[in-house]
Amino acid sequence: MIAASDLRAGMTFLEGDKLIKVLEASHHKPGKGNTVMRMKLRDVRTGATYDTTYRPEEKFEQAMIDTKTVQYLYTMDGISYFMDLESYEQYEIPVENIEDELKYILENMELKIQFFESEVVGVQLPTTVQLKVVETQPSIKGATVTGSGKPATMETGLVVNVPDFIENDEVLEINTAEGTYVKRAGK
């Protein structure tokens, strides 16, 4: 059992028969009254996200999540397909459950999928990924890193704010936790 006050982003717990992933967690002390835990949660099975509050002492059963290294194959008819690199077994995950993660995944990319008991529940992204810019405004002569930046559409459809000197077809390193530009790949 784990107390609500110990839940952190990325953790998974059981609430009744629901498997819940914590997206954001913070302590909140209103002017009057007791401290509460404000949570942004996702129902892993349905993909629905919602905000709620818990008393810090409320207890939940922590879900033990296992991971397995797989290769992303393709997405078709609302299902994403992954293959175990050791057994060649294929796993299917509905697109609506991993919509945000798919913005960082290219075909044949190796990553980890998450299991709760024998049920596939999600995708674990690497810390950074390398993606190619497919569309951005032309670079500005004399642009510096300190400019406000411009939007760039990556090959997966992800839109990232990048420095003004970035051009089409450049490969960039992107932070998957925040969806932000890190640097040019290979620099």
Tab-separated table of N, CA, C and O in Angstrom, residues 24-134:
chain	number	residue	atom	x	y	z
A	24	GLU	N	0.592	14.173	-12.872
A	24	GLU	CA	1.112	15.274	-12.058
A	24	GLU	C	0.599	15.099	-10.637
A	24	GLU	O	-0.524	14.644	-10.443
A	25	ALA	N	1.422	15.467	-9.661
A	25	ALA	CA	1.009	15.380	-8.259
A	25	ALA	C	1.614	16.556	-7.500
A	25	ALA	O	2.787	16.874	-7.679
A	26	SER	N	0.792	17.205	-6.668
A	26	SER	CA	1.322	18.306	-5.862
A	26	SER	C	0.527	18.437	-4.561
A	26	SER	O	-0.663	18.137	-4.518
A	27	HIS	N	1.230	18.881	-3.498
A	27	HIS	CA	0.577	19.164	-2.223
A	27	HIS	C	-0.115	20.514	-2.347
A	27	HIS	O	0.410	21.432	-2.961
A	28	HIS	N	-1.303	20.645	-1.761
A	28	HIS	CA	-1.999	21.927	-1.774
A	28	HIS	C	-2.545	22.186	-0.377
A	28	HIS	O	-3.263	21.373	0.177
A	29	LYS	N	-2.166	23.334	0.192
A	29	LYS	CA	-2.631	23.707	1.522
A	29	LYS	C	-3.524	24.926	1.381
A	29	LYS	O	-3.044	26.041	1.173
A	30	PRO	N	-4.852	24.706	1.422
A	30	PRO	CA	-5.743	25.874	1.346
A	30	PRO	C	-5.611	26.731	2.615
A	30	PRO	O	-5.073	26.277	3.622
A	31	GLY	N	-6.076	27.959	2.544
A	31	GLY	CA	-5.985	28.874	3.686
A	31	GLY	C	-6.581	28.283	4.943
A	31	GLY	O	-6.012	28.361	6.020
A	32	LYS	N	-7.743	27.679	4.819
A	32	LYS	CA	-8.373	26.990	5.943
A	32	LYS	C	-8.532	25.530	5.544
A	32	LYS	O	-8.716	25.218	4.383
A	33	GLY	N	-8.481	24.661	6.495
A	33	GLY	CA	-8.708	23.252	6.189
A	33	GLY	C	-7.414	22.469	6.087
A	33	GLY	O	-6.322	22.981	6.333
A	34	ASN	N	-7.568	21.221	5.712
A	34	ASN	CA	-6.441	20.294	5.684
A	34	ASN	C	-5.733	20.302	4.335
A	34	ASN	O	-6.304	20.656	3.320
A	35	THR	N	-4.484	19.855	4.356
A	35	THR	CA	-3.708	19.702	3.137
A	35	THR	C	-4.345	18.616	2.276
A	35	THR	O	-4.815	17.606	2.791
A	36	VAL	N	-4.348	18.832	0.955
A	36	VAL	CA	-4.835	17.818	0.021
A	36	VAL	C	-3.774	17.589	-1.056
A	36	VAL	O	-2.907	18.427	-1.275
A	37	MET	N	-3.873	16.439	-1.706
A	37	MET	CA	-2.999	16.120	-2.834
A	37	MET	C	-3.794	16.385	-4.110
A	37	MET	O	-4.822	15.758	-4.326
A	38	ARG	N	-3.306	17.330	-4.915
A	38	ARG	CA	-3.933	17.580	-6.221
A	38	ARG	C	-3.257	16.661	-7.220
A	38	ARG	O	-2.041	16.618	-7.300
A	39	MET	N	-4.068	15.939	-7.991
A	39	MET	CA	-3.527	14.957	-8.933
A	39	MET	C	-4.130	15.134	-10.319
A	39	MET	O	-5.322	15.404	-10.454
A	40	LYS	N	-3.293	14.963	-11.317
A	40	LYS	CA	-3.770	14.799	-12.689
A	40	LYS	C	-3.475	13.333	-13.005
A	40	LYS	O	-2.325	12.896	-12.917
A	41	LEU	N	-4.524	12.583	-13.338
A	41	LEU	CA	-4.399	11.133	-13.489
A	41	LEU	C	-4.888	10.680	-14.858
A	41	LEU	O	-5.675	11.357	-15.506
A	42	ARG	N	-4.409	9.499	-15.277
A	42	ARG	CA	-4.895	8.875	-16.509
A	42	ARG	C	-5.305	7.448	-16.201
A	42	ARG	O	-4.554	6.688	-15.599
A	43	ASP	N	-6.526	7.091	-16.610
A	43	ASP	CA	-6.976	5.705	-16.528
A	43	ASP	C	-6.249	4.973	-17.651
A	43	ASP	O	-6.452	5.252	-18.831
A	44	VAL	N	-5.343	4.070	-17.289
A	44	VAL	CA	-4.470	3.411	-18.259
A	44	VAL	C	-5.269	2.622	-19.296
A	44	VAL	O	-4.920	2.589	-20.463
A	45	ARG	N	-6.350	2.016	-18.886
A	45	ARG	CA	-7.116	1.163	-19.813
A	45	ARG	C	-7.981	1.953	-20.783
A	45	ARG	O	-8.141	1.567	-21.932
A	46	THR	N	-8.538	3.084	-20.349
A	46	THR	CA	-9.427	3.845	-21.238
A	46	THR	C	-8.716	5.039	-21.871
A	46	THR	O	-9.189	5.582	-22.862
A	47	GLY	N	-7.596	5.469	-21.280
A	47	GLY	CA	-6.874	6.631	-21.784
A	47	GLY	C	-7.434	7.951	-21.292
A	47	GLY	O	-6.899	9.008	-21.587
A	48	ALA	N	-8.547	7.918	-20.528
A	48	ALA	CA	-9.180	9.149	-20.033
A	48	ALA	C	-8.297	9.811	-18.981
A	48	ALA	O	-7.761	9.142	-18.100
A	49	THR	N	-8.154	11.137	-19.068
A	49	THR	CA	-7.408	11.879	-18.048
A	49	THR	C	-8.382	12.728	-17.246
A	49	THR	O	-9.399	13.181	-17.776
A	50	TYR	N	-8.059	12.917	-15.975
A	50	TYR	CA	-8.917	13.733	-15.117
A	50	TYR	C	-8.118	14.273	-13.942
A	50	TYR	O	-7.048	13.769	-13.616
A	51	ASP	N	-8.647	15.337	-13.343
A	51	ASP	CA	-8.041	15.952	-12.162
A	51	ASP	C	-8.857	15.561	-10.942
A	51	ASP	O	-10.085	15.486	-11.013
A	52	THR	N	-8.183	15.333	-9.832
A	52	THR	CA	-8.876	14.990	-8.593
A	52	THR	C	-8.007	15.377	-7.404
A	52	THR	O	-6.861	15.796	-7.573
A	53	THR	N	-8.565	15.258	-6.215
A	53	THR	CA	-7.786	15.489	-4.990
A	53	THR	C	-7.982	14.306	-4.055
A	53	THR	O	-9.028	13.646	-4.073
A	54	TYR	N	-6.953	14.028	-3.263
A	54	TYR	CA	-7.003	12.972	-2.243
A	54	TYR	C	-6.484	13.550	-0.941
A	54	TYR	O	-5.669	14.477	-0.940
A	55	ARG	N	-6.943	12.974	0.169
A	55	ARG	CA	-6.329	13.302	1.450
A	55	ARG	C	-4.949	12.632	1.458
A	55	ARG	O	-4.805	11.510	0.967
A	56	PRO	N	-3.925	13.283	2.025
A	56	PRO	CA	-2.567	12.718	1.986
A	56	PRO	C	-2.462	11.320	2.598
A	56	PRO	O	-1.623	10.527	2.185
A	57	GLU	N	-3.318	11.009	3.576
A	57	GLU	CA	-3.205	9.711	4.256
A	57	GLU	C	-3.959	8.585	3.547
A	57	GLU	O	-3.842	7.424	3.938
A	58	GLU	N	-4.727	8.898	2.483
A	58	GLU	CA	-5.443	7.839	1.757
A	58	GLU	C	-4.441	6.841	1.197
A	58	GLU	O	-3.366	7.219	0.732
A	59	LYS	N	-4.804	5.550	1.243
A	59	LYS	CA	-3.885	4.485	0.814
A	59	LYS	C	-4.390	3.830	-0.474
A	59	LYS	O	-5.594	3.658	-0.670
A	60	PHE	N	-3.424	3.446	-1.312
A	60	PHE	CA	-3.727	2.766	-2.570
A	60	PHE	C	-2.756	1.604	-2.740
A	60	PHE	O	-1.648	1.628	-2.222
A	61	GLU	N	-3.186	0.623	-3.518
A	61	GLU	CA	-2.293	-0.485	-3.836
A	61	GLU	C	-1.454	-0.066	-5.040
A	61	GLU	O	-1.988	0.291	-6.092
A	62	GLN	N	-0.131	-0.084	-4.863
A	62	GLN	CA	0.751	0.298	-5.963
A	62	GLN	C	0.792	-0.844	-6.977
A	62	GLN	O	0.907	-2.008	-6.619
A	63	ALA	N	0.679	-0.512	-8.250
A	63	ALA	CA	0.697	-1.519	-9.312
A	63	ALA	C	2.145	-1.772	-9.718
A	63	ALA	O	2.898	-0.830	-9.966
A	64	MET	N	2.536	-3.033	-9.764
A	64	MET	CA	3.889	-3.395	-10.180
A	64	MET	C	3.914	-3.490	-11.704
A	64	MET	O	3.250	-4.340	-12.287
A	65	ILE	N	4.667	-2.610	-12.318
A	65	ILE	CA	4.730	-2.535	-13.773
A	65	ILE	C	6.055	-3.136	-14.238
A	65	ILE	O	7.121	-2.763	-13.757
A	66	ASP	N	5.969	-4.101	-15.163
A	66	ASP	CA	7.164	-4.700	-15.765
A	66	ASP	C	7.361	-4.072	-17.135
A	66	ASP	O	6.417	-3.590	-17.757
A	67	THR	N	8.599	-4.103	-17.633
A	67	THR	CA	8.870	-3.572	-18.973
A	67	THR	C	9.565	-4.623	-19.820
A	67	THR	O	10.203	-5.542	-19.289
A	68	LYS	N	9.423	-4.490	-21.123
A	68	LYS	CA	10.052	-5.393	-22.070
A	68	LYS	C	10.513	-4.556	-23.264
A	68	LYS	O	9.788	-3.679	-23.728
A	69	THR	N	11.741	-4.825	-23.751
A	69	THR	CA	12.259	-4.092	-24.903
A	69	THR	C	11.609	-4.616	-26.171
A	69	THR	O	11.568	-5.829	-26.407
A	70	VAL	N	11.092	-3.696	-26.964
A	70	VAL	CA	10.391	-4.038	-28.202
A	70	VAL	C	10.823	-3.088	-29.319
A	70	VAL	O	11.497	-2.096	-29.070
A	71	GLN	N	10.380	-3.423	-30.527
A	71	GLN	CA	10.599	-2.560	-31.678
A	71	GLN	C	9.225	-2.112	-32.169
A	71	GLN	O	8.314	-2.933	-32.288
A	72	TYR	N	9.100	-0.810	-32.433
A	72	TYR	CA	7.842	-0.298	-32.977
A	72	TYR	C	7.776	-0.666	-34.453
A	72	TYR	O	8.707	-0.393	-35.212
A	73	LEU	N	6.680	-1.301	-34.860
A	73	LEU	CA	6.534	-1.722	-36.248
A	73	LEU	C	5.745	-0.697	-37.063
A	73	LEU	O	6.276	-0.075	-37.973
A	74	TYR	N	4.473	-0.500	-36.722
A	74	TYR	CA	3.625	0.421	-37.481
A	74	TYR	C	2.309	0.632	-36.743
A	74	TYR	O	2.008	-0.055	-35.776
A	75	THR	N	1.512	1.583	-37.251
A	75	THR	CA	0.166	1.830	-36.735
A	75	THR	C	-0.804	1.689	-37.897
A	75	THR	O	-0.558	2.226	-38.981
A	76	MET	N	-1.901	0.944	-37.666
A	76	MET	CA	-2.912	0.765	-38.700
A	76	MET	C	-4.270	0.573	-38.046
A	76	MET	O	-4.384	-0.154	-37.055
A	77	ASP	N	-5.285	1.221	-38.590
A	77	ASP	CA	-6.664	1.084	-38.109
A	77	ASP	C	-6.797	1.319	-36.602
A	77	ASP	O	-7.497	0.593	-35.903
A	78	GLY	N	-6.081	2.335	-36.090
A	78	GLY	CA	-6.215	2.700	-34.684
A	78	GLY	C	-5.461	1.805	-33.715
A	78	GLY	O	-5.639	1.903	-32.508
A	79	ILE	N	-4.600	0.918	-34.234
A	79	ILE	CA	-3.812	0.020	-33.376
A	79	ILE	C	-2.333	0.190	-33.726
A	79	ILE	O	-1.961	0.211	-34.897
A	80	SER	N	-1.479	0.307	-32.696
A	80	SER	CA	-0.030	0.353	-32.894
A	80	SER	C	0.538	-1.023	-32.594
A	80	SER	O	0.150	-1.655	-31.607
A	81	TYR	N	1.464	-1.466	-33.432
A	81	TYR	CA	2.036	-2.815	-33.312
A	81	TYR	C	3.501	-2.736	-32.911
A	81	TYR	O	4.268	-1.949	-33.473
A	82	PHE	N	3.864	-3.580	-31.939
A	82	PHE	CA	5.220	-3.659	-31.411
A	82	PHE	C	5.664	-5.114	-31.420
A	82	PHE	O	4.841	-6.010	-31.248
A	83	MET	N	6.984	-5.365	-31.593
A	83	MET	CA	7.483	-6.739	-31.621
A	83	MET	C	8.573	-6.928	-30.571
A	83	MET	O	9.515	-6.133	-30.489
A	84	ASP	N	8.439	-7.999	-29.790
A	84	ASP	CA	9.452	-8.396	-28.816
A	84	ASP	C	10.698	-8.800	-29.593
A	84	ASP	O	10.637	-9.638	-30.504
A	85	LEU	N	11.856	-8.220	-29.241
A	85	LEU	CA	13.076	-8.485	-29.987
A	85	LEU	C	13.678	-9.859	-29.692
A	85	LEU	O	14.547	-10.324	-30.428
A	86	GLU	N	13.232	-10.524	-28.624
A	86	GLU	CA	13.761	-11.852	-28.307
A	86	GLU	C	12.844	-12.955	-28.822
A	86	GLU	O	13.300	-13.879	-29.486
A	87	SER	N	11.558	-12.869	-28.536
A	87	SER	CA	10.631	-13.947	-28.903
A	87	SER	C	9.895	-13.680	-30.224
A	87	SER	O	9.218	-14.569	-30.735
A	88	TYR	N	10.027	-12.472	-30.765
A	88	TYR	CA	9.321	-12.042	-31.980
A	88	TYR	C	7.806	-12.029	-31.810
A	88	TYR	O	7.070	-11.947	-32.768
A	89	GLU	N	7.342	-12.096	-30.565
A	89	GLU	CA	5.916	-11.989	-30.280
A	89	GLU	C	5.481	-10.546	-30.545
A	89	GLU	O	6.233	-9.605	-30.279
A	90	GLN	N	4.260	-10.370	-31.087
A	90	GLN	CA	3.778	-9.022	-31.370
A	90	GLN	C	2.754	-8.585	-30.332
A	90	GLN	O	1.978	-9.400	-29.836
A	91	TYR	N	2.789	-7.286	-29.995
A	91	TYR	CA	1.857	-6.700	-29.037
A	91	TYR	C	1.093	-5.575	-29.727
A	91	TYR	O	1.653	-4.842	-30.540
A	92	GLU	N	-0.173	-5.439	-29.374
A	92	GLU	CA	-1.019	-4.394	-29.948
A	92	GLU	C	-1.445	-3.447	-28.838
A	92	GLU	O	-1.833	-3.889	-27.764
A	93	ILE	N	-1.360	-2.146	-29.124
A	93	ILE	CA	-1.816	-1.134	-28.168
A	93	ILE	C	-2.718	-0.170	-28.926
A	93	ILE	O	-2.311	0.366	-29.965
A	94	PRO	N	-3.947	0.083	-28.429
A	94	PRO	CA	-4.818	1.056	-29.095
A	94	PRO	C	-4.158	2.443	-29.126
A	94	PRO	O	-3.570	2.878	-28.140
A	95	VAL	N	-4.268	3.112	-30.266
A	95	VAL	CA	-3.643	4.424	-30.452
A	95	VAL	C	-4.085	5.422	-29.383
A	95	VAL	O	-3.273	6.183	-28.873
A	96	GLU	N	-5.383	5.410	-28.997
A	96	GLU	CA	-5.843	6.414	-28.029
A	96	GLU	C	-5.144	6.273	-26.677
A	96	GLU	O	-5.066	7.229	-25.919
A	97	ASN	N	-4.583	5.098	-26.360
A	97	ASN	CA	-3.881	4.905	-25.083
A	97	ASN	C	-2.458	5.463	-25.110
A	97	ASN	O	-1.864	5.685	-24.060
A	98	ILE	N	-1.889	5.646	-26.316
A	98	ILE	CA	-0.491	6.106	-26.411
A	98	ILE	C	-0.344	7.256	-27.413
A	98	ILE	O	0.720	7.460	-27.986
A	99	GLU	N	-1.418	8.022	-27.586
A	99	GLU	CA	-1.416	9.115	-28.564
A	99	GLU	C	-0.251	10.082	-28.366
A	99	GLU	O	0.434	10.444	-29.319
A	100	ASP	N	-0.009	10.514	-27.130
A	100	ASP	CA	1.076	11.462	-26.858
A	100	ASP	C	2.443	10.839	-27.146
A	100	ASP	O	3.314	11.471	-27.727
A	101	GLU	N	2.633	9.583	-26.752
A	101	GLU	CA	3.916	8.908	-26.935
A	101	GLU	C	4.251	8.692	-28.410
A	101	GLU	O	5.412	8.760	-28.804
A	102	LEU	N	3.227	8.457	-29.245
A	102	LEU	CA	3.470	8.205	-30.668
A	102	LEU	C	4.120	9.391	-31.372
A	102	LEU	O	4.758	9.226	-32.411
A	103	LYS	N	4.009	10.588	-30.800
A	103	LYS	CA	4.623	11.774	-31.409
A	103	LYS	C	6.158	11.723	-31.342
A	103	LYS	O	6.834	12.531	-31.968
A	104	TYR	N	6.689	10.770	-30.561
A	104	TYR	CA	8.144	10.650	-30.395
A	104	TYR	C	8.702	9.359	-31.000
A	104	TYR	O	9.884	9.098	-30.889
A	105	ILE	N	7.837	8.541	-31.606
A	105	ILE	CA	8.243	7.200	-32.032
A	105	ILE	C	8.285	7.094	-33.549
A	105	ILE	O	7.339	7.460	-34.235
A	106	LEU	N	9.403	6.564	-34.068
A	106	LEU	CA	9.564	6.296	-35.492
A	106	LEU	C	9.506	4.790	-35.727
A	106	LEU	O	9.814	3.998	-34.824
A	107	GLU	N	9.162	4.387	-36.958
A	107	GLU	CA	9.155	2.964	-37.284
A	107	GLU	C	10.535	2.361	-37.026
A	107	GLU	O	11.557	3.001	-37.251
A	108	ASN	N	10.539	1.118	-36.551
A	108	ASN	CA	11.736	0.328	-36.235
A	108	ASN	C	12.503	0.825	-35.011
A	108	ASN	O	13.557	0.297	-34.693
A	109	MET	N	11.981	1.811	-34.308
A	109	MET	CA	12.634	2.334	-33.106
A	109	MET	C	12.495	1.332	-31.966
A	109	MET	O	11.461	0.709	-31.795
A	110	GLU	N	13.574	1.171	-31.194
A	110	GLU	CA	13.526	0.305	-30.012
A	110	GLU	C	13.109	1.123	-28.805
A	110	GLU	O	13.594	2.230	-28.603
A	111	LEU	N	12.191	0.571	-28.013
A	111	LEU	CA	11.752	1.210	-26.777
A	111	LEU	C	11.191	0.139	-25.861
A	111	LEU	O	11.299	-1.041	-26.159
A	112	LYS	N	10.618	0.541	-24.758
A	112	LYS	CA	10.075	-0.433	-23.805
A	112	LYS	C	8.559	-0.285	-23.736
A	112	LYS	O	8.051	0.825	-23.774
A	113	ILE	N	7.871	-1.433	-23.646
A	113	ILE	CA	6.446	-1.382	-23.364
A	113	ILE	C	6.250	-1.850	-21.934
A	113	ILE	O	7.063	-2.598	-21.394
A	114	GLN	N	5.179	-1.383	-21.321
A	114	GLN	CA	4.910	-1.660	-19.915
A	114	GLN	C	3.774	-2.662	-19.781
A	114	GLN	O	2.801	-2.602	-20.521
A	115	PHE	N	3.936	-3.564	-18.816
A	115	PHE	CA	2.932	-4.590	-18.539
A	115	PHE	C	2.468	-4.484	-17.100
A	115	PHE	O	3.270	-4.224	-16.205
A	116	PHE	N	1.185	-4.726	-16.877
A	116	PHE	CA	0.645	-4.958	-15.541
A	116	PHE	C	0.111	-6.373	-15.593
A	116	PHE	O	-0.833	-6.645	-16.327
A	117	GLU	N	0.744	-7.267	-14.838
A	117	GLU	CA	0.487	-8.706	-14.926
A	117	GLU	C	0.725	-9.087	-16.394
A	117	GLU	O	1.815	-8.883	-16.885
A	118	SER	N	-0.253	-9.592	-17.135
A	118	SER	CA	0.006	-9.947	-18.545
A	118	SER	C	-0.578	-8.931	-19.519
A	118	SER	O	-0.521	-9.106	-20.725
A	119	GLU	N	-1.118	-7.836	-18.984
A	119	GLU	CA	-1.795	-6.817	-19.798
A	119	GLU	C	-0.813	-5.724	-20.221
A	119	GLU	O	-0.098	-5.159	-19.397
A	120	VAL	N	-0.766	-5.419	-21.524
A	120	VAL	CA	0.074	-4.329	-22.022
A	120	VAL	C	-0.632	-3.020	-21.664
A	120	VAL	O	-1.790	-2.829	-22.016
A	121	VAL	N	0.071	-2.133	-20.944
A	121	VAL	CA	-0.589	-0.913	-20.469
A	121	VAL	C	0.011	0.386	-21.004
A	121	VAL	O	-0.575	1.443	-20.826
A	122	GLY	N	1.162	0.328	-21.655
A	122	GLY	CA	1.707	1.585	-22.149
A	122	GLY	C	3.092	1.451	-22.731
A	122	GLY	O	3.642	0.361	-22.844
A	123	VAL	N	3.650	2.603	-23.086
A	123	VAL	CA	4.961	2.700	-23.706
A	123	VAL	C	5.844	3.556	-22.824
A	123	VAL	O	5.407	4.587	-22.309
A	124	GLN	N	7.093	3.128	-22.631
A	124	GLN	CA	8.069	3.920	-21.880
A	124	GLN	C	9.063	4.487	-22.883
A	124	GLN	O	9.800	3.746	-23.527
A	125	LEU	N	9.059	5.796	-23.031
A	125	LEU	CA	9.926	6.457	-24.003
A	125	LEU	C	11.334	6.629	-23.465
A	125	LEU	O	11.528	6.770	-22.255
A	126	PRO	N	12.338	6.686	-24.361
A	126	PRO	CA	13.677	7.073	-23.908
A	126	PRO	C	13.646	8.541	-23.468
A	126	PRO	O	12.694	9.259	-23.788
A	127	THR	N	14.669	9.001	-22.770
A	127	THR	CA	14.714	10.380	-22.280
A	127	THR	C	14.701	11.381	-23.434
A	127	THR	O	14.035	12.404	-23.368
A	128	THR	N	15.470	11.080	-24.486
A	128	THR	CA	15.491	11.938	-25.670
A	128	THR	C	15.369	11.084	-26.926
A	128	THR	O	15.731	9.900	-26.918
A	129	VAL	N	14.858	11.683	-27.991
A	129	VAL	CA	14.787	11.020	-29.297
A	129	VAL	C	15.319	11.983	-30.353
A	129	VAL	O	15.345	13.199	-30.143
A	130	GLN	N	15.746	11.425	-31.491
A	130	GLN	CA	16.210	12.249	-32.598
A	130	GLN	C	15.160	12.227	-33.700
A	130	GLN	O	14.789	11.159	-34.184
A	131	LEU	N	14.686	13.422	-34.049
A	131	LEU	CA	13.654	13.564	-35.073
A	131	LEU	C	14.080	14.620	-36.088
A	131	LEU	O	14.772	15.580	-35.751
A	132	LYS	N	13.628	14.435	-37.327
A	132	LYS	CA	13.973	15.365	-38.398
A	132	LYS	C	12.903	16.444	-38.539
A	132	LYS	O	11.715	16.170	-38.443
A	133	VAL	N	13.349	17.688	-38.777
A	133	VAL	CA	12.440	18.809	-39.012
A	133	VAL	C	11.897	18.683	-40.432
A	133	VAL	O	12.669	18.585	-41.384
A	134	VAL	N	10.568	18.658	-40.578
A	134	VAL	CA	9.975	18.603	-41.920
A	134	VAL	C	9.421	19.953	-42.355
A	134	VAL	O	9.288	20.202	-43.547
